[in-house]
Amino acid sequence: MNKFSATIISPEKTLFEGEIEELLLPTENGQIGILPNHAPLVSKIAHGEAVIKNGSSKDALVLFGGFVHVLNDRSVIVLADSAYHIEEINEKEAQAAKERAEQLLVTKEVRDDKTRFAEIQSELLKSITALKALRKYRKK
């Protein structure tokens, strides 16, 4: 099968760099699949699961915002605001973060501060996204 070059990076690290057959990404308009010879594209990444496919092998990541740029020279660059391999997610920590965020969102102090409310909502969304992906892709 044809392959294309993909690079997935966040400010902290390079999560993937290599030749792949398919890349599934969460965008603001829904999930997209990128195959070799995909049309050029720039799109905003949403919070969600990304899957790197090579033959029967799949590598799952969780992305939290960013951009994807599909170039016409058979390469894709994903610039993630934040991203993790599924194996890097600690379920207990993610669950605790979710519960903390849920508790904070109902406090008067947070509800009255729009900026803080938005920050806590974002943390809640990140923890829910991480937990959902972890439960879907973890090794059984």
PDB file of C-alpha atoms in Angstrom:
ATOM      1  CA  MET A   1       0.000   0.000   0.000  1.00  0.00           C
ATOM      2  CA  ASN A   2       1.135   3.570  -0.636  1.00  0.00           C
ATOM      3  CA  LYS A   3       2.442   5.559   2.299  1.00  0.00           C
ATOM      4  CA  PHE A   4       2.979   9.188   3.154  1.00  0.00           C
ATOM      5  CA  SER A   5       5.140  11.070   5.621  1.00  0.00           C
ATOM      6  CA  ALA A   6       3.528  12.233   8.868  1.00  0.00           C
ATOM      7  CA  THR A   7       4.843  14.313  11.738  1.00  0.00           C
ATOM      8  CA  ILE A   8       2.859  14.924  14.912  1.00  0.00           C
ATOM      9  CA  ILE A   9       4.363  17.391  17.361  1.00  0.00           C
ATOM     10  CA  SER A  10       3.347  19.339  20.441  1.00  0.00           C
ATOM     11  CA  PRO A  11       5.281  22.061  22.251  1.00  0.00           C
ATOM     12  CA  GLU A  12       6.632  19.385  24.609  1.00  0.00           C
ATOM     13  CA  LYS A  13       7.769  16.711  22.154  1.00  0.00           C
ATOM     14  CA  THR A  14       7.576  14.928  18.831  1.00  0.00           C
ATOM     15  CA  LEU A  15       4.930  12.231  19.219  1.00  0.00           C
ATOM     16  CA  PHE A  16       5.365  10.611  15.819  1.00  0.00           C
ATOM     17  CA  GLU A  17       7.518  10.956  12.749  1.00  0.00           C
ATOM     18  CA  GLY A  18       7.505   8.414   9.945  1.00  0.00           C
ATOM     19  CA  GLU A  19       5.804   6.823   6.957  1.00  0.00           C
ATOM     20  CA  ILE A  20       2.192   5.718   7.428  1.00  0.00           C
ATOM     21  CA  GLU A  21      -0.755   4.409   5.422  1.00  0.00           C
ATOM     22  CA  GLU A  22      -3.577   6.352   7.068  1.00  0.00           C
ATOM     23  CA  LEU A  23      -4.120   9.042   9.688  1.00  0.00           C
ATOM     24  CA  LEU A  24      -7.449   9.700  11.414  1.00  0.00           C
ATOM     25  CA  LEU A  25      -7.784  13.108  13.065  1.00  0.00           C
ATOM     26  CA  PRO A  26     -10.448  14.974  15.056  1.00  0.00           C
ATOM     27  CA  THR A  27     -11.213  18.335  13.438  1.00  0.00           C
ATOM     28  CA  GLU A  28     -13.767  20.990  14.270  1.00  0.00           C
ATOM     29  CA  ASN A  29     -15.859  19.700  11.339  1.00  0.00           C
ATOM     30  CA  GLY A  30     -15.670  16.058  12.409  1.00  0.00           C
ATOM     31  CA  GLN A  31     -13.155  13.262  12.073  1.00  0.00           C
ATOM     32  CA  ILE A  32     -11.149  13.130   8.852  1.00  0.00           C
ATOM     33  CA  GLY A  33      -9.144  10.331   7.319  1.00  0.00           C
ATOM     34  CA  ILE A  34      -5.954  11.163   5.455  1.00  0.00           C
ATOM     35  CA  LEU A  35      -4.581   8.738   2.885  1.00  0.00           C
ATOM     36  CA  PRO A  36      -1.684   9.060   0.419  1.00  0.00           C
ATOM     37  CA  ASN A  37      -2.333  11.703  -2.266  1.00  0.00           C
ATOM     38  CA  HIS A  38      -4.873  13.544  -0.099  1.00  0.00           C
ATOM     39  CA  ALA A  39      -5.781  16.995  -1.378  1.00  0.00           C
ATOM     40  CA  PRO A  40      -3.880  19.874   0.256  1.00  0.00           C
ATOM     41  CA  LEU A  41      -5.633  20.987   3.427  1.00  0.00           C
ATOM     42  CA  VAL A  42      -5.257  23.158   6.504  1.00  0.00           C
ATOM     43  CA  SER A  43      -7.696  22.475   9.331  1.00  0.00           C
ATOM     44  CA  LYS A  44      -8.105  23.166  13.018  1.00  0.00           C
ATOM     45  CA  ILE A  45      -7.740  20.140  15.296  1.00  0.00           C
ATOM     46  CA  ALA A  46     -10.401  19.509  17.946  1.00  0.00           C
ATOM     47  CA  HIS A  47     -10.047  17.626  21.235  1.00  0.00           C
ATOM     48  CA  GLY A  48     -10.213  13.933  20.436  1.00  0.00           C
ATOM     49  CA  GLU A  49      -8.593  10.731  19.311  1.00  0.00           C
ATOM     50  CA  ALA A  50      -6.070  10.426  16.510  1.00  0.00           C
ATOM     51  CA  VAL A  51      -5.152   7.057  15.023  1.00  0.00           C
ATOM     52  CA  ILE A  52      -2.021   6.250  13.034  1.00  0.00           C
ATOM     53  CA  LYS A  53      -2.496   3.165  10.840  1.00  0.00           C
ATOM     54  CA  ASN A  54       0.191   1.020   9.255  1.00  0.00           C
ATOM     55  CA  GLY A  55      -1.031  -2.324   7.981  1.00  0.00           C
ATOM     56  CA  SER A  56      -2.684  -4.089  10.907  1.00  0.00           C
ATOM     57  CA  SER A  57      -0.906  -1.863  13.443  1.00  0.00           C
ATOM     58  CA  LYS A  58      -2.672   1.100  15.071  1.00  0.00           C
ATOM     59  CA  ASP A  59      -1.189   3.751  17.357  1.00  0.00           C
ATOM     60  CA  ALA A  60      -3.708   5.909  19.224  1.00  0.00           C
ATOM     61  CA  LEU A  61      -3.101   9.426  20.503  1.00  0.00           C
ATOM     62  CA  VAL A  62      -5.205  12.043  22.231  1.00  0.00           C
ATOM     63  CA  LEU A  63      -4.973  15.545  20.754  1.00  0.00           C
ATOM     64  CA  PHE A  64      -6.087  18.747  22.447  1.00  0.00           C
ATOM     65  CA  GLY A  65      -6.362  21.412  19.771  1.00  0.00           C
ATOM     66  CA  GLY A  66      -3.904  22.558  17.131  1.00  0.00           C
ATOM     67  CA  PHE A  67      -3.682  22.455  13.354  1.00  0.00           C
ATOM     68  CA  VAL A  68      -3.102  19.926  10.586  1.00  0.00           C
ATOM     69  CA  HIS A  69      -1.442  20.822   7.292  1.00  0.00           C
ATOM     70  CA  VAL A  70      -1.673  18.324   4.436  1.00  0.00           C
ATOM     71  CA  LEU A  71       0.922  19.231   1.818  1.00  0.00           C
ATOM     72  CA  ASN A  72       0.727  18.214  -1.822  1.00  0.00           C
ATOM     73  CA  ASP A  73       4.108  16.487  -1.625  1.00  0.00           C
ATOM     74  CA  ARG A  74       2.663  13.494   0.258  1.00  0.00           C
ATOM     75  CA  SER A  75       3.342  14.776   3.751  1.00  0.00           C
ATOM     76  CA  VAL A  76       1.238  15.772   6.747  1.00  0.00           C
ATOM     77  CA  ILE A  77       2.214  17.940   9.685  1.00  0.00           C
ATOM     78  CA  VAL A  78       0.115  18.024  12.851  1.00  0.00           C
ATOM     79  CA  LEU A  79       0.906  20.841  15.281  1.00  0.00           C
ATOM     80  CA  ALA A  80      -0.967  19.929  18.456  1.00  0.00           C
ATOM     81  CA  ASP A  81      -1.511  22.339  21.326  1.00  0.00           C
ATOM     82  CA  SER A  82      -1.116  19.326  23.601  1.00  0.00           C
ATOM     83  CA  ALA A  83      -1.030  15.590  22.857  1.00  0.00           C
ATOM     84  CA  TYR A  84      -0.358  12.239  24.485  1.00  0.00           C
ATOM     85  CA  HIS A  85       0.015   8.609  23.499  1.00  0.00           C
ATOM     86  CA  ILE A  86      -2.775   6.561  25.070  1.00  0.00           C
ATOM     87  CA  GLU A  87      -0.177   4.684  27.136  1.00  0.00           C
ATOM     88  CA  GLU A  88       0.904   7.964  28.775  1.00  0.00           C
ATOM     89  CA  ILE A  89      -2.517   8.665  30.277  1.00  0.00           C
ATOM     90  CA  ASN A  90      -2.916   7.768  33.937  1.00  0.00           C
ATOM     91  CA  GLU A  91      -6.545   6.781  34.407  1.00  0.00           C
ATOM     92  CA  LYS A  92      -6.651   7.628  38.124  1.00  0.00           C
ATOM     93  CA  GLU A  93      -5.156  11.089  37.535  1.00  0.00           C
ATOM     94  CA  ALA A  94      -7.518  11.795  34.636  1.00  0.00           C
ATOM     95  CA  GLN A  95     -10.516  10.654  36.688  1.00  0.00           C
ATOM     96  CA  ALA A  96      -9.412  12.820  39.636  1.00  0.00           C
ATOM     97  CA  ALA A  97      -8.977  15.837  37.317  1.00  0.00           C
ATOM     98  CA  LYS A  98     -12.471  15.253  35.919  1.00  0.00           C
ATOM     99  CA  GLU A  99     -14.006  15.079  39.387  1.00  0.00           C
ATOM    100  CA  ARG A 100     -12.117  18.204  40.560  1.00  0.00           C
ATOM    101  CA  ALA A 101     -13.290  20.158  37.519  1.00  0.00           C
ATOM    102  CA  GLU A 102     -16.897  19.033  37.998  1.00  0.00           C
ATOM    103  CA  GLN A 103     -16.800  20.136  41.643  1.00  0.00           C
ATOM    104  CA  LEU A 104     -15.236  23.511  40.817  1.00  0.00           C
ATOM    105  CA  LEU A 105     -17.738  24.308  38.060  1.00  0.00           C
ATOM    106  CA  VAL A 106     -20.616  24.419  40.528  1.00  0.00           C
ATOM    107  CA  THR A 107     -18.919  26.793  42.983  1.00  0.00           C
ATOM    108  CA  LYS A 108     -20.122  30.384  43.050  1.00  0.00           C
ATOM    109  CA  GLU A 109     -16.559  31.699  42.882  1.00  0.00           C
ATOM    110  CA  VAL A 110     -15.878  29.912  39.580  1.00  0.00           C
ATOM    111  CA  ARG A 111     -19.334  30.575  38.100  1.00  0.00           C
ATOM    112  CA  ASP A 112     -18.898  34.311  38.722  1.00  0.00           C
ATOM    113  CA  ASP A 113     -15.474  34.431  37.024  1.00  0.00           C
ATOM    114  CA  LYS A 114     -16.006  33.837  33.283  1.00  0.00           C
ATOM    115  CA  THR A 115     -12.301  33.334  32.576  1.00  0.00           C
ATOM    116  CA  ARG A 116     -11.855  30.811  35.382  1.00  0.00           C
ATOM    117  CA  PHE A 117     -15.098  29.075  34.387  1.00  0.00           C
ATOM    118  CA  ALA A 118     -13.803  28.659  30.806  1.00  0.00           C
ATOM    119  CA  GLU A 119     -10.461  27.315  32.082  1.00  0.00           C
ATOM    120  CA  ILE A 120     -12.184  24.733  34.285  1.00  0.00           C
ATOM    121  CA  GLN A 121     -14.542  23.744  31.442  1.00  0.00           C
ATOM    122  CA  SER A 122     -11.496  23.187  29.229  1.00  0.00           C
ATOM    123  CA  GLU A 123      -9.848  21.016  31.888  1.00  0.00           C
ATOM    124  CA  LEU A 124     -13.057  19.011  32.232  1.00  0.00           C
ATOM    125  CA  LEU A 125     -13.242  18.471  28.469  1.00  0.00           C
ATOM    126  CA  LYS A 126      -9.578  17.373  28.366  1.00  0.00           C
ATOM    127  CA  SER A 127     -10.046  14.845  31.159  1.00  0.00           C
ATOM    128  CA  ILE A 128     -13.255  13.454  29.623  1.00  0.00           C
ATOM    129  CA  THR A 129     -11.556  13.160  26.216  1.00  0.00           C
ATOM    130  CA  ALA A 130      -8.532  11.410  27.733  1.00  0.00           C
ATOM    131  CA  LEU A 131     -10.676   8.960  29.709  1.00  0.00           C
ATOM    132  CA  LYS A 132     -12.859   8.148  26.706  1.00  0.00           C
ATOM    133  CA  ALA A 133      -9.834   7.453  24.498  1.00  0.00           C
ATOM    134  CA  LEU A 134      -8.065   5.462  27.205  1.00  0.00           C
ATOM    135  CA  ARG A 135     -11.057   3.224  27.754  1.00  0.00           C
ATOM    136  CA  LYS A 136     -11.501   2.721  24.009  1.00  0.00           C
ATOM    137  CA  TYR A 137      -7.892   1.910  23.086  1.00  0.00           C
ATOM    138  CA  ARG A 138      -6.135   0.518  26.140  1.00  0.00           C
ATOM    139  CA  LYS A 139      -4.654  -2.933  25.794  1.00  0.00           C
ATOM    140  CA  LYS A 140      -7.049  -5.578  27.038  1.00  0.00           C
TER     141      LYS A 140
END
